[in-house]
Tab-separated table of C-alpha atoms in Angstrom:
chain	number	residue	atom	x	y	z
V	1	MET	CA	16.807	-28.504	-12.341
V	2	ASN	CA	18.666	-25.198	-12.549
V	3	VAL	CA	16.760	-22.078	-11.485
V	4	PHE	CA	16.486	-19.566	-14.307
V	5	PRO	CA	18.192	-16.226	-13.407
V	6	THR	CA	15.699	-14.202	-11.395
V	7	GLN	CA	15.650	-10.499	-10.645
V	8	TYR	CA	12.924	-10.292	-8.011
V	9	SER	CA	11.012	-13.124	-6.401
V	10	VAL	CA	8.180	-13.033	-3.871
V	11	LEU	CA	8.724	-15.241	-0.843
V	12	SER	CA	5.866	-17.490	0.225
V	13	ALA	CA	3.790	-15.985	3.030
V	14	THR	CA	2.975	-19.499	4.233
V	15	ALA	CA	6.644	-20.462	4.473
V	16	LEU	CA	7.490	-17.188	6.210
V	17	ASN	CA	4.678	-17.768	8.684
V	18	ASN	CA	6.153	-21.133	9.629
V	19	TYR	CA	9.668	-19.702	9.875
V	20	LEU	CA	8.688	-16.693	11.998
V	21	SER	CA	6.386	-18.569	14.347
V	22	GLU	CA	9.274	-20.890	15.177
V	23	ALA	CA	12.003	-18.226	15.289
V	24	TYR	CA	9.988	-15.967	17.609
V	25	ASP	CA	7.999	-18.655	19.451
V	26	LEU	CA	4.659	-17.238	18.352
V	27	ASP	CA	1.486	-19.350	18.409
V	28	ASN	CA	-1.412	-19.367	15.968
V	29	THR	CA	0.099	-16.867	13.556
V	30	ALA	CA	-1.084	-15.854	10.100
V	31	CYS	CA	1.074	-14.109	7.518
V	32	CYS	CA	0.132	-12.248	4.343
V	33	LEU	CA	1.854	-10.003	1.828
V	34	LEU	CA	0.927	-6.349	2.328
V	35	ILE	CA	3.181	-4.535	-0.142
V	36	HIS	CA	5.214	-5.798	-3.086
V	37	ASN	CA	7.531	-2.921	-3.839
V	38	VAL	CA	11.270	-2.293	-3.979
V	39	SER	CA	11.228	-4.381	-0.827
V	40	ASP	CA	8.356	-6.593	0.373
V	41	THR	CA	6.273	-6.034	3.485
V	42	TYR	CA	4.303	-8.793	5.212
V	43	LEU	CA	1.763	-8.598	8.006
V	44	LEU	CA	2.213	-11.229	10.722
V	45	GLU	CA	-0.499	-11.482	13.348
V	46	ASN	CA	-1.946	-13.689	16.045
V	47	GLY	CA	-4.253	-13.267	19.005
V	48	ASP	CA	-1.642	-11.238	20.887
V	49	GLY	CA	-1.076	-8.598	18.224
V	50	LYS	CA	0.386	-7.626	14.863
V	51	TYR	CA	3.918	-7.394	13.505
V	52	ILE	CA	5.522	-6.206	10.286
V	53	PHE	CA	8.095	-8.381	8.538
V	54	LYS	CA	10.136	-6.633	5.884
V	55	ILE	CA	12.147	-8.456	3.222
V	56	TYR	CA	14.952	-6.364	1.721
V	57	ARG	CA	16.653	-6.894	-1.637
V	58	ASP	CA	20.401	-6.808	-2.106
V	59	ALA	CA	19.936	-4.627	-5.181
V	60	HIS	CA	18.328	-1.974	-2.985
V	61	ARG	CA	19.843	-2.392	0.494
V	62	LYS	CA	23.166	-4.004	1.351
V	63	PRO	CA	23.480	-5.848	4.698
V	64	ASP	CA	25.383	-3.021	6.395
V	65	GLU	CA	22.710	-0.520	5.328
V	66	ILE	CA	20.014	-2.703	6.884
V	67	LYS	CA	22.075	-3.081	10.037
V	68	GLY	CA	22.412	0.705	10.133
V	69	GLU	CA	18.628	1.062	10.061
V	70	ILE	CA	18.319	-1.508	12.860
V	71	ASN	CA	20.987	0.309	14.876
V	72	LEU	CA	19.228	3.653	14.455
V	73	LEU	CA	15.773	2.377	15.371
V	74	LEU	CA	16.973	0.516	18.452
V	75	THR	CA	18.768	3.660	19.580
V	76	LEU	CA	15.635	5.728	19.033
V	77	LYS	CA	13.488	3.234	20.914
V	78	GLY	CA	15.988	3.030	23.763
V	79	ARG	CA	15.944	6.794	24.188
V	80	GLY	CA	12.185	7.211	24.158
V	81	ALA	CA	11.291	8.042	20.567
V	82	LYS	CA	7.921	6.794	19.357
V	83	VAL	CA	8.982	4.472	16.556
V	84	SER	CA	8.256	1.023	15.217
V	85	TYR	CA	11.402	-0.935	16.069
V	86	PRO	CA	13.069	-4.277	15.233
V	87	LEU	CA	12.472	-7.344	17.370
V	88	ALA	CA	15.073	-9.981	18.203
V	89	ASP	CA	14.243	-13.684	17.790
V	90	LEU	CA	14.784	-16.359	20.434
V	91	THR	CA	18.532	-16.362	19.756
V	92	GLY	CA	18.836	-12.564	19.946
V	93	LYS	CA	19.085	-12.195	16.159
V	94	TYR	CA	17.426	-9.304	14.281
V	95	PHE	CA	18.708	-10.108	10.813
V	96	HIS	CA	17.289	-13.101	8.890
V	97	PRO	CA	18.839	-14.328	5.594
V	98	PHE	CA	16.755	-16.191	3.008
V	99	ASN	CA	18.151	-18.014	-0.001
V	100	ALA	CA	15.700	-16.701	-2.606
V	101	ALA	CA	15.706	-17.385	-6.337
V	102	GLU	CA	17.689	-14.198	-7.069
V	103	GLY	CA	20.124	-14.773	-4.202
V	104	ILE	CA	20.252	-13.907	-0.533
V	105	ARG	CA	17.533	-11.616	0.787
V	106	TYR	CA	17.298	-10.349	4.359
V	107	GLY	CA	14.304	-9.935	6.630
V	108	VAL	CA	13.632	-7.957	9.809
V	109	LEU	CA	10.607	-8.219	12.111
V	110	PHE	CA	9.247	-4.906	13.410
V	111	THR	CA	6.657	-3.928	15.962
V	112	TYR	CA	3.380	-2.817	14.439
V	113	ALA	CA	2.592	0.908	14.452
V	114	LYS	CA	-0.784	1.085	16.164
V	115	GLY	CA	-3.503	3.195	14.628
V	116	LYS	CA	-3.811	4.451	11.075
V	117	VAL	CA	-2.678	7.118	8.639
V	118	SER	CA	-4.274	10.521	9.111
V	119	VAL	CA	-4.123	12.794	6.059
V	120	GLU	CA	-6.337	15.569	7.442
V	121	LEU	CA	-4.390	16.120	10.632
V	122	SER	CA	-6.184	17.708	13.573
V	123	GLU	CA	-4.571	20.396	15.713
V	124	THR	CA	-3.926	17.802	18.411
V	125	GLN	CA	-2.257	15.493	15.911
V	126	LEU	CA	-0.120	18.322	14.519
V	127	GLU	CA	1.036	19.204	18.014
V	128	GLU	CA	1.886	15.564	18.708
V	129	LEU	CA	3.743	15.280	15.401
V	130	GLY	CA	5.768	18.432	16.022
V	131	LYS	CA	6.690	17.430	19.561
V	132	GLU	CA	7.675	13.875	18.701
V	133	MET	CA	9.622	14.783	15.562
V	134	ALA	CA	11.627	17.193	17.736
V	135	VAL	CA	12.213	14.425	20.284
V	136	LEU	CA	13.411	12.180	17.488
V	137	HIS	CA	15.750	14.901	16.200
V	138	ASN	CA	17.181	15.466	19.661
V	139	ILE	CA	18.323	11.860	19.480
V	140	THR	CA	19.402	11.607	15.848
V	141	SER	CA	21.451	14.811	16.114
V	142	ASP	CA	23.894	13.155	18.530
V	143	THR	CA	23.700	9.482	17.529
V	144	PRO	CA	26.766	7.953	15.870
V	145	LEU	CA	25.949	4.776	13.929
V	146	VAL	CA	28.217	1.754	13.654
V	147	TYR	CA	27.098	1.186	10.052
V	148	ASN	CA	27.090	3.890	7.389
V	149	ARG	CA	23.946	5.180	5.729
V	150	ILE	CA	23.518	7.466	2.730
V	151	ARG	CA	24.551	11.100	3.153
V	152	PHE	CA	22.004	13.543	1.756
V	153	ASP	CA	23.936	16.336	0.069
V	154	ILE	CA	24.051	18.152	-3.270
V	155	ASP	CA	25.725	15.216	-5.002
V	156	THR	CA	23.342	12.496	-3.787
V	157	THR	CA	20.107	14.483	-4.087
V	158	ILE	CA	20.728	16.564	-7.216
V	159	THR	CA	23.904	15.975	-9.238
V	160	LEU	CA	23.968	12.165	-9.375
V	161	PRO	CA	20.197	11.594	-9.752
V	162	LEU	CA	20.090	14.040	-12.677
V	163	GLN	CA	22.752	11.960	-14.413
V	164	VAL	CA	20.835	8.771	-13.668
V	165	ILE	CA	17.513	9.976	-15.086
V	166	LYS	CA	18.911	11.597	-18.246
V	167	PRO	CA	18.117	8.604	-20.529
V	168	ALA	CA	14.465	8.713	-19.449
V	169	PHE	CA	14.180	12.255	-20.849
V	170	ALA	CA	15.537	11.421	-24.318
V	171	GLU	CA	12.274	12.618	-25.896
V	172	LEU	CA	11.536	15.250	-23.261
V	173	ARG	CA	14.379	17.672	-23.827
V	174	ASP	CA	12.511	20.775	-22.641
V	175	GLU	CA	11.640	19.119	-19.344
V	176	TYR	CA	15.185	17.891	-18.767
V	177	ASP	CA	16.651	21.269	-19.697
V	178	TYR	CA	14.395	22.853	-17.085
V	179	LEU	CA	15.637	20.439	-14.432
V	180	ILE	CA	19.282	21.095	-15.343
V	181	THR	CA	18.835	24.873	-15.372
V	182	THR	CA	16.936	24.867	-12.083
V	183	ALA	CA	19.446	22.496	-10.523
V	184	ALA	CA	22.256	24.934	-11.311
V	185	LYS	CA	20.364	27.758	-9.592
V	186	VAL	CA	19.442	25.606	-6.590
V	187	THR	CA	22.981	24.297	-6.250
V	188	ALA	CA	24.332	27.846	-6.259
V	189	LYS	CA	21.883	28.809	-3.497
V	190	LEU	CA	22.821	25.779	-1.413
V	191	GLN	CA	26.528	26.401	-1.875
V	192	GLU	CA	26.235	29.996	-0.686
V	193	THR	CA	24.078	29.087	2.328
V	194	ASN	CA	25.584	29.617	5.767
V	195	TYR	CA	24.890	26.355	7.593
V	196	SER	CA	26.099	27.480	11.007
V	197	ASN	CA	22.508	27.594	12.289
V	198	PHE	CA	21.478	24.245	10.764
V	199	SER	CA	20.980	21.062	12.781
V	200	TYR	CA	22.658	17.946	11.403
V	201	GLY	CA	22.126	14.264	12.113
V	202	TYR	CA	20.109	11.349	10.752
V	203	CYS	CA	16.985	12.160	8.715
V	204	GLN	CA	14.070	9.856	8.032
V	205	TYR	CA	13.778	11.741	4.695
V	206	ASP	CA	10.180	10.813	3.960
V	207	PHE	CA	7.980	12.314	6.666
V	208	LEU	CA	4.758	12.187	4.688
V	209	PRO	CA	1.625	11.048	6.581
V	210	LYS	CA	1.894	7.564	5.041
V	211	ASN	CA	4.852	6.918	7.358
V	212	PHE	CA	3.290	7.556	10.749
V	213	HIS	CA	0.163	6.312	12.456
V	214	PHE	CA	-2.082	7.888	15.089
V	215	ASP	CA	-4.019	5.675	17.506
V	216	ASP	CA	-7.456	6.497	18.905
V	217	ASP	CA	-5.878	8.759	21.538
V	218	ASP	CA	-3.790	10.619	18.916
V	219	ASN	CA	-0.530	9.043	20.036
V	220	ILE	CA	1.914	8.835	17.132
V	221	THR	CA	4.228	6.058	15.954
V	222	PHE	CA	6.810	6.687	13.213
V	223	PHE	CA	7.824	3.878	10.856
V	224	ASP	CA	9.563	3.114	7.561
V	225	PHE	CA	13.108	4.412	8.059
V	226	ASP	CA	14.269	2.644	4.910
V	227	PHE	CA	15.709	5.875	3.474
V	228	ALA	CA	17.137	7.174	6.737
V	229	GLY	CA	20.463	8.868	6.178
V	230	GLU	CA	22.844	11.556	7.312
V	231	GLY	CA	21.981	15.172	6.547
V	232	TYR	CA	20.422	18.417	7.689
V	233	LEU	CA	17.432	17.686	9.916
V	234	MET	CA	15.488	20.386	8.084
V	235	ASN	CA	15.040	17.737	5.385
V	236	ASP	CA	12.479	15.995	7.586
V	237	ILE	CA	10.517	19.186	8.181
V	238	MET	CA	10.683	19.934	4.465
V	239	SER	CA	9.347	16.492	3.562
V	240	PHE	CA	6.357	17.019	5.863
V	241	TYR	CA	5.729	20.455	4.341
V	242	ILE	CA	5.503	18.745	0.941
V	243	HIS	CA	2.326	17.086	2.224
V	244	TYR	CA	0.646	20.479	2.498
V	245	PHE	CA	2.078	21.649	-0.811
V	246	LEU	CA	0.412	18.629	-2.435
V	247	GLU	CA	-2.871	19.143	-0.593
V	248	VAL	CA	-3.057	22.715	-1.925
V	249	THR	CA	-1.847	21.769	-5.411
V	250	TYR	CA	-4.551	19.123	-5.765
V	251	GLY	CA	-7.285	21.441	-4.465
V	252	LYS	CA	-7.890	19.695	-1.156
V	253	MET	CA	-7.276	22.771	0.994
V	254	SER	CA	-6.405	26.449	0.695
V	255	ARG	CA	-2.866	27.700	1.030
V	256	SER	CA	-3.802	29.812	4.048
V	257	ASP	CA	-5.231	26.763	5.835
V	258	ALA	CA	-2.168	24.727	4.886
V	259	GLU	CA	0.233	27.356	6.235
V	260	ALA	CA	-1.801	27.635	9.422
V	261	ALA	CA	-1.686	23.872	9.971
V	262	PHE	CA	2.043	23.776	9.288
V	263	GLY	CA	2.448	26.623	11.747
V	264	VAL	CA	0.813	24.551	14.500
V	265	PHE	CA	3.308	21.789	13.793
V	266	LEU	CA	6.270	24.203	13.840
V	267	ASN	CA	5.198	25.837	17.099
V	268	SER	CA	4.973	22.448	18.779
V	269	TYR	CA	8.354	21.396	17.382
V	270	ARG	CA	9.973	24.574	18.713
V	271	LYS	CA	8.721	23.904	22.233
V	272	VAL	CA	11.068	20.897	22.305
V	273	ARG	CA	13.858	21.800	19.904
V	274	GLN	CA	15.268	24.979	18.368
V	275	LEU	CA	14.538	25.623	14.708
V	276	HIS	CA	16.302	28.573	13.088
V	277	GLU	CA	14.720	30.758	10.425
V	278	ASP	CA	17.766	30.119	8.226
V	279	GLU	CA	16.736	26.447	8.093
V	280	LEU	CA	13.222	27.305	6.965
V	281	LYS	CA	14.586	29.607	4.257
V	282	ALA	CA	16.290	26.594	2.664
V	283	MET	CA	13.000	24.706	2.250
V	284	CYS	CA	12.678	25.428	-1.475
V	285	TYR	CA	16.180	24.208	-2.318
V	286	LEU	CA	16.159	21.134	-0.080
V	287	GLY	CA	12.742	20.265	-1.485
V	288	PHE	CA	14.034	20.390	-5.044
V	289	GLY	CA	16.675	17.858	-3.978
V	290	PHE	CA	13.933	15.686	-2.464
V	291	TRP	CA	11.994	15.588	-5.740
V	292	ILE	CA	15.081	14.834	-7.833
V	293	PHE	CA	16.398	12.191	-5.429
V	294	TYR	CA	13.180	10.189	-5.568
V	295	LEU	CA	12.872	10.636	-9.322
V	296	GLY	CA	16.301	9.011	-9.616
V	297	PHE	CA	15.240	6.245	-7.275
V	298	GLN	CA	12.107	5.538	-9.300
V	299	TYR	CA	14.092	5.372	-12.525
V	300	GLU	CA	16.786	3.099	-11.100
V	301	ASN	CA	14.129	0.694	-9.817
V	302	PHE	CA	11.921	0.870	-12.910
V	303	ASP	CA	12.059	-2.869	-13.592
V	304	ASP	CA	10.763	-3.779	-10.156
V	305	TRP	CA	7.801	-1.523	-9.571
V	306	SER	CA	7.867	1.837	-11.353
V	307	ASN	CA	6.781	0.426	-14.707
V	308	ILE	CA	3.169	0.707	-13.563
V	309	PHE	CA	3.320	4.472	-13.848
V	310	PHE	CA	6.819	5.526	-14.935
V	311	GLY	CA	6.732	6.881	-18.483
V	312	PRO	CA	6.561	10.122	-20.515
V	313	LYS	CA	3.274	11.295	-18.961
V	314	PHE	CA	4.524	10.684	-15.439
V	315	LEU	CA	7.772	12.528	-16.174
V	316	LYS	CA	6.005	15.518	-17.733
V	317	ASP	CA	3.594	15.680	-14.803
V	318	ARG	CA	6.416	15.355	-12.279
V	319	VAL	CA	8.441	18.158	-13.865
V	320	ALA	CA	5.289	20.317	-13.883
V	321	LEU	CA	4.907	19.571	-10.166
V	322	ILE	CA	8.527	20.523	-9.514
V	323	LYS	CA	7.931	23.795	-11.385
V	324	LYS	CA	4.978	24.505	-9.100
V	325	TRP	CA	7.171	23.763	-6.080
V	326	ILE	CA	9.785	26.283	-7.246
V	327	ASP	CA	7.118	28.883	-8.155
V	328	TRP	CA	5.460	28.331	-4.754
V	329	PHE	CA	8.452	29.992	-3.075
V	330	GLY	CA	9.155	32.557	-5.829
V	331	GLU	CA	12.869	32.577	-5.058
V	332	LEU	CA	14.577	31.520	-8.320
């Protein structure tokens, strides 16, 4: 019987459990699906510990992109960064192909990030985060990768995503006009910026608290480098600052408390790595690119997961949030 054309299948957790237990010589394992998203994440565990197995989709990540992520994480691990990293199987292989209904998909087994997400970060946790992000940046600023990853620049974070999302705003002309007008102003600011004092390397580009865990002793582990790419390292600091912008916007803390907490993080970062004031001044503009980049990503992957929330209300609310981000800085 021919298999009907399939866009996105979910691989059997039972079959993956059997495959992984044999490939990695693990006894008494259990496997379950944790997240069904643009890629799928499974939890594999036995008496000795936990692991994360991630299944990528060709529509989202090509093999060389996945290999680039593996390359980056192994480099980070080898040089002392606190990251979840890929594990090789008994044959030394990190990269596992599966002949799924929609075609070849690829899987990678990662170490488990011990601990849990902390949204209300303590001073100790902020100091740990600042120090370890700086350690990570010391490595990614001088790490050449064998395989190319995305480059975060004006084209990839603003110009191209705005073209991609245009059809979604067919009935929201005012909102789209705002994005276009603001993008022109932001682009002009970015083009006139002197980048001589900016650090450049590989960014994780999504340093929200959902992507790092703290254990009981407040030791941190970073994970989910799916979007890692080449760009100004200030992008990572900006993406963490967005956490506090959201906390204030949704009434969970005051702006003064948010700025104070962010200041603890920055002070700790600067004890390990230089951060120039010129980089911080670009926060507003880089952040606009962050919002537009992920809006484009959500639209492009609408069929697979965004349809739960992606629609006119979401778009109006997201543009309103972007307006608040721009007004927060009062620079345009």
